Short mmCIF file of C-alpha atoms in Angstrom, two decimals:
data_model
loop_
_atom_site.label_atom_id
_atom_site.label_comp_id
_atom_site.label_asym_id
_atom_site.label_seq_id
_atom_site.Cartn_x
_atom_site.Cartn_y
_atom_site.Cartn_z
CA GLY A 118 9.83 14.43 6.66
CA ALA A 119 9.73 10.60 7.83
CA VAL A 120 11.92 7.75 6.34
CA VAL A 121 11.00 4.02 6.54
CA SER A 122 13.88 2.04 5.67
CA GLN A 123 13.74 -1.63 4.22
CA HIS A 124 16.25 -4.24 4.32
CA PRO A 125 17.47 -6.03 1.81
CA SER A 126 15.63 -4.22 -0.99
CA ARG A 127 16.14 -7.66 -2.80
CA VAL A 128 17.90 -11.02 -1.44
CA ILE A 129 17.83 -14.34 -3.45
CA CYS A 130 18.29 -17.39 -1.15
CA LYS A 131 17.93 -21.50 -1.31
CA SER A 132 14.95 -23.88 -0.88
CA GLY A 133 15.20 -23.80 3.14
CA THR A 134 16.86 -21.17 4.37
CA SER A 135 15.26 -18.46 6.49
CA VAL A 136 15.31 -14.70 5.40
CA LYS A 137 14.69 -11.73 7.89
CA ILE A 138 13.17 -9.10 6.45
CA GLU A 139 13.96 -5.54 8.49
CA CYS A 140 11.10 -2.99 8.12
CA ARG A 141 13.09 0.84 10.86
CA SER A 142 11.44 4.04 11.12
CA LEU A 143 14.15 6.21 10.58
CA ASP A 144 12.43 9.32 12.20
CA PHE A 145 9.86 8.72 14.62
CA GLN A 146 8.14 5.88 16.25
CA ALA A 147 6.15 3.34 14.36
CA THR A 148 3.82 1.74 17.37
CA THR A 149 1.83 -0.42 14.20
CA MET A 150 3.47 -1.64 11.37
CA PHE A 151 2.12 -3.93 8.88
CA TRP A 152 3.15 -6.25 6.60
CA TYR A 153 2.15 -7.03 2.96
CA ARG A 154 3.10 -9.68 0.11
CA GLN A 155 2.36 -8.36 -3.06
CA PHE A 156 2.16 -10.87 -6.41
CA PRO A 157 2.99 -9.70 -9.66
CA LYS A 158 0.88 -7.21 -11.21
CA LYS A 159 -2.32 -8.02 -8.25
CA SER A 160 -2.87 -5.91 -4.68
CA LEU A 161 -0.90 -5.45 -1.80
CA MET A 162 -2.52 -7.96 0.65
CA LEU A 163 -2.42 -7.49 4.58
CA MET A 164 -0.43 -10.30 6.32
CA ALA A 165 -0.35 -9.09 9.69
CA THR A 166 -0.36 -6.50 11.83
CA SER A 167 2.57 -6.06 15.10
CA ASN A 168 2.60 -3.48 17.61
CA GLU A 169 5.28 -2.93 19.43
CA GLY A 170 5.78 -4.63 22.52
CA SER A 171 2.74 -7.51 21.51
CA LYS A 172 2.26 -10.74 19.25
CA ALA A 173 1.09 -9.62 16.00
CA THR A 174 -2.57 -10.76 14.39
CA TYR A 175 -1.83 -12.58 11.35
CA GLU A 176 -4.77 -12.50 8.90
CA GLN A 177 -6.30 -15.32 8.13
CA GLY A 178 -4.99 -18.44 5.55
CA VAL A 179 -0.97 -16.77 6.33
CA GLU A 180 1.07 -19.13 8.64
CA LYS A 181 2.42 -17.82 12.00
CA ASP A 182 5.05 -20.61 12.00
CA LYS A 183 5.98 -19.45 8.43
CA PHE A 184 5.98 -15.68 9.00
CA LEU A 185 7.70 -14.55 11.60
CA ILE A 186 7.44 -10.81 13.24
CA ASN A 187 8.43 -9.46 15.14
CA HIS A 188 8.05 -5.82 16.84
CA ALA A 189 10.94 -5.89 19.60
CA SER A 190 11.45 -1.93 19.49
CA LEU A 191 9.13 1.37 18.67
CA THR A 192 12.01 2.25 15.47
CA LEU A 193 12.21 -1.96 13.86
CA SER A 194 9.59 -4.77 12.95
CA THR A 195 10.73 -7.78 11.39
CA LEU A 196 9.30 -10.39 9.19
CA THR A 197 11.09 -13.80 9.14
CA VAL A 198 10.48 -16.31 6.63
CA THR A 199 10.85 -19.72 7.84
CA SER A 200 11.88 -22.35 5.51
CA ALA A 201 11.81 -20.48 2.65
CA HIS A 202 9.95 -21.98 -0.47
CA PRO A 203 9.62 -21.08 -4.18
CA GLU A 204 6.18 -20.02 -3.62
CA ASP A 205 7.69 -17.69 -0.79
CA SER A 206 8.95 -15.85 -3.56
CA SER A 207 7.65 -12.12 -3.76
CA PHE A 208 7.65 -8.13 -2.89
CA TYR A 209 7.30 -7.85 0.76
CA ILE A 210 6.13 -4.51 2.02
CA CYS A 211 6.21 -3.29 5.44
CA ARG A 212 3.15 -0.16 6.12
CA THR A 213 3.16 2.44 9.09
CA THR A 214 1.85 5.67 10.48
CA PRO A 215 3.85 8.08 13.18
CA HIS A 216 3.27 7.01 16.51
CA GLY A 217 1.10 9.56 18.83
CA LEU A 218 -0.96 10.13 15.91
CA ALA A 219 -3.45 10.04 17.25
CA VAL A 220 -6.16 10.25 14.14
CA THR A 221 -3.62 9.87 11.56
CA ASP A 222 -3.87 9.23 7.55
CA THR A 223 -0.48 9.67 7.24
CA GLN A 224 0.53 6.82 6.28
CA TYR A 225 4.08 6.10 5.73
CA PHE A 226 5.67 2.60 3.29
CA GLY A 227 9.25 0.68 3.24
CA PRO A 228 10.61 0.28 -0.54
CA GLY A 229 10.17 -3.12 -0.72
CA THR A 230 11.62 -6.28 -0.54
CA ARG A 231 11.70 -8.77 -3.46
CA LEU A 232 12.26 -12.48 -2.52
CA THR A 233 13.59 -15.29 -4.84
CA VAL A 234 13.46 -18.32 -3.21
CA LEU A 235 15.02 -21.09 -6.08
CA ALA B 121 -18.68 -5.54 3.39
CA GLN B 122 -15.61 -2.65 2.52
CA LYS B 123 -14.51 -2.92 -0.32
CA ILE B 124 -12.75 -1.46 -3.37
CA THR B 125 -13.58 -1.07 -6.59
CA GLN B 126 -11.10 -0.35 -9.20
CA THR B 127 -12.91 -2.09 -13.11
CA GLN B 128 -9.94 -0.52 -15.18
CA PRO B 129 -7.37 -3.37 -15.08
CA GLY B 130 -4.80 -1.59 -17.74
CA MET B 131 -5.33 2.26 -19.37
CA PHE B 132 -2.95 3.07 -22.56
CA VAL B 133 -3.27 7.39 -23.05
CA GLN B 134 -1.26 9.38 -25.57
CA GLU B 135 1.13 11.53 -24.19
CA LYS B 136 -0.01 15.16 -22.58
CA GLU B 137 -3.88 13.96 -22.71
CA ALA B 138 -5.69 13.48 -19.09
CA VAL B 139 -6.72 10.97 -17.97
CA THR B 140 -8.66 9.25 -15.17
CA LEU B 141 -8.46 6.04 -13.20
CA ASP B 142 -11.94 4.99 -11.45
CA CYS B 143 -12.51 4.29 -8.14
CA THR B 144 -15.30 3.40 -6.20
CA TYR B 145 -15.52 2.01 -2.76
CA ASP B 146 -17.88 0.30 -0.81
CA THR B 147 -18.05 1.47 3.30
CA SER B 148 -21.17 1.85 6.06
CA ASP B 149 -18.35 3.68 8.89
CA PRO B 150 -19.46 7.73 8.53
CA SER B 151 -15.33 8.63 8.82
CA TYR B 152 -12.71 6.87 5.82
CA GLY B 153 -10.19 8.52 4.04
CA LEU B 154 -9.21 7.65 0.78
CA PHE B 155 -5.79 6.60 -0.77
CA TRP B 156 -4.48 6.98 -4.50
CA TYR B 157 -0.97 5.43 -4.83
CA LYS B 158 1.35 5.27 -7.75
CA GLN B 159 3.43 1.98 -7.50
CA PRO B 160 6.12 2.55 -10.64
CA SER B 161 8.29 -0.80 -11.60
CA SER B 162 11.28 -0.25 -7.90
CA GLY B 163 7.40 -1.48 -6.36
CA GLU B 164 7.77 1.37 -4.32
CA MET B 165 3.72 3.41 -2.99
CA ILE B 166 4.34 6.94 -3.84
CA PHE B 167 0.92 8.60 -2.33
CA LEU B 168 -0.33 11.08 -4.65
CA ILE B 169 -3.41 12.70 -2.92
CA TYR B 170 -6.30 11.73 -0.14
CA GLN B 171 -9.87 12.40 0.35
CA GLY B 172 -11.14 12.71 3.70
CA SER B 173 -14.57 11.58 3.90
CA TYR B 174 -15.58 15.06 5.86
CA ASP B 175 -13.68 17.31 3.21
CA GLN B 176 -15.45 19.35 1.34
CA GLN B 177 -14.17 20.27 -1.38
CA ASN B 178 -11.49 17.64 -4.08
CA ALA B 179 -8.37 17.11 -2.94
CA THR B 180 -5.85 18.17 -5.39
CA GLU B 181 -1.95 17.58 -5.40
CA GLY B 182 -0.42 19.69 -8.60
CA ARG B 183 -1.32 17.77 -12.14
CA TYR B 184 -3.51 14.64 -9.36
CA SER B 185 -6.69 16.15 -8.70
CA LEU B 186 -9.67 13.32 -6.74
CA ASN B 187 -13.40 13.69 -7.93
CA PHE B 188 -15.01 12.92 -5.44
CA GLN B 189 -18.65 11.74 -5.68
CA LYS B 190 -19.68 11.12 -2.06
CA ALA B 191 -23.41 10.21 -3.02
CA ARG B 192 -21.58 7.19 -5.70
CA LYS B 193 -18.81 6.51 -3.34
CA SER B 194 -17.04 7.12 -5.86
CA ALA B 195 -12.89 8.31 -5.66
CA ASN B 196 -11.78 9.16 -8.92
CA LEU B 197 -8.36 10.18 -9.70
CA VAL B 198 -7.20 12.46 -12.61
CA ILE B 199 -3.58 13.15 -13.78
CA SER B 200 -3.76 16.63 -15.94
CA ALA B 201 -1.06 16.75 -19.07
CA SER B 202 -0.13 13.27 -18.82
CA GLN B 203 3.89 12.28 -18.87
CA LEU B 204 5.58 8.98 -19.65
CA GLY B 205 6.83 8.81 -16.16
CA ASP B 206 3.51 8.99 -14.99
CA SER B 207 3.59 4.96 -16.00
CA ALA B 208 2.42 2.79 -13.20
CA MET B 209 0.29 1.25 -11.17
CA TYR B 210 -2.55 3.04 -9.50
CA PHE B 211 -4.16 1.94 -7.00
CA CYS B 212 -6.90 3.09 -4.52
CA ALA B 213 -7.90 2.47 -1.20
CA MET B 214 -9.00 3.26 1.96
CA ARG B 215 -8.72 3.46 5.21
CA ASP B 216 -11.17 2.39 7.46
CA SER B 217 -12.66 2.21 10.90
CA ASN B 218 -9.27 0.72 12.55
CA TYR B 219 -6.89 2.19 10.55
CA GLN B 220 -6.39 -0.85 7.91
CA LEU B 221 -6.08 -0.16 4.31
CA ILE B 222 -7.82 -1.95 1.71
CA TRP B 223 -7.30 -1.66 -1.60
CA GLY B 224 -7.84 -1.93 -4.66
CA ALA B 225 -7.43 -4.50 -7.42
CA GLY B 226 -4.86 -1.24 -9.66
CA THR B 227 -4.94 0.21 -12.50
CA LYS B 228 -2.33 -0.09 -14.97
CA LEU B 229 -1.70 3.16 -16.64
CA ILE B 230 0.98 2.91 -19.94
CA ILE B 231 1.69 6.63 -20.88
CA LYS B 232 2.26 6.48 -24.49
CA PRO B 233 4.47 9.01 -26.46
#
């Protein structure tokens, strides 16, 4: 079946550095990618929606210059946390649906990235 | 406003007992979809079951069933014969007309041996 990979699965970095998280659809085209952030024991919070070849749409309160999203191809979307600080420590998850299915409730999630900023 | 409500932050259930996780939703869209996901401590989101708003019958997937009561706007998850491996966070979510997912706060389920 369809699989979405997400790398890295876990990253620890120093404050001030940038971290790139990749979300890749392995055997289908992902037109739209949703990026979520999740705090411990909390629900998923939508950060932004990216469409291949266009600028991402950010949710209210999410800093677009802080969380850079690139969706340059139909199989790869990236989230870069720039100048990371300890408060950016969180679990980040991507979600997508297969391209070409006009009406679908098939959802695919990446396995998540646990970011710890020291 | 569209909303998902899970009123049980945590539940303890004895192994082999059935468990019902509550979920109510609010939407004015006639077309929507309801999901239940399991999230173990590893963090991955595991799809359990789906119910479309026009589906006439309640969805079932193995030990999971969804008690869909449209008039009450509820979509409770029933797990029969619970197992230790069922211990996890459980999220109810609703797909809106823009294909966004609206998430509930989650229920932490702990199965006791």
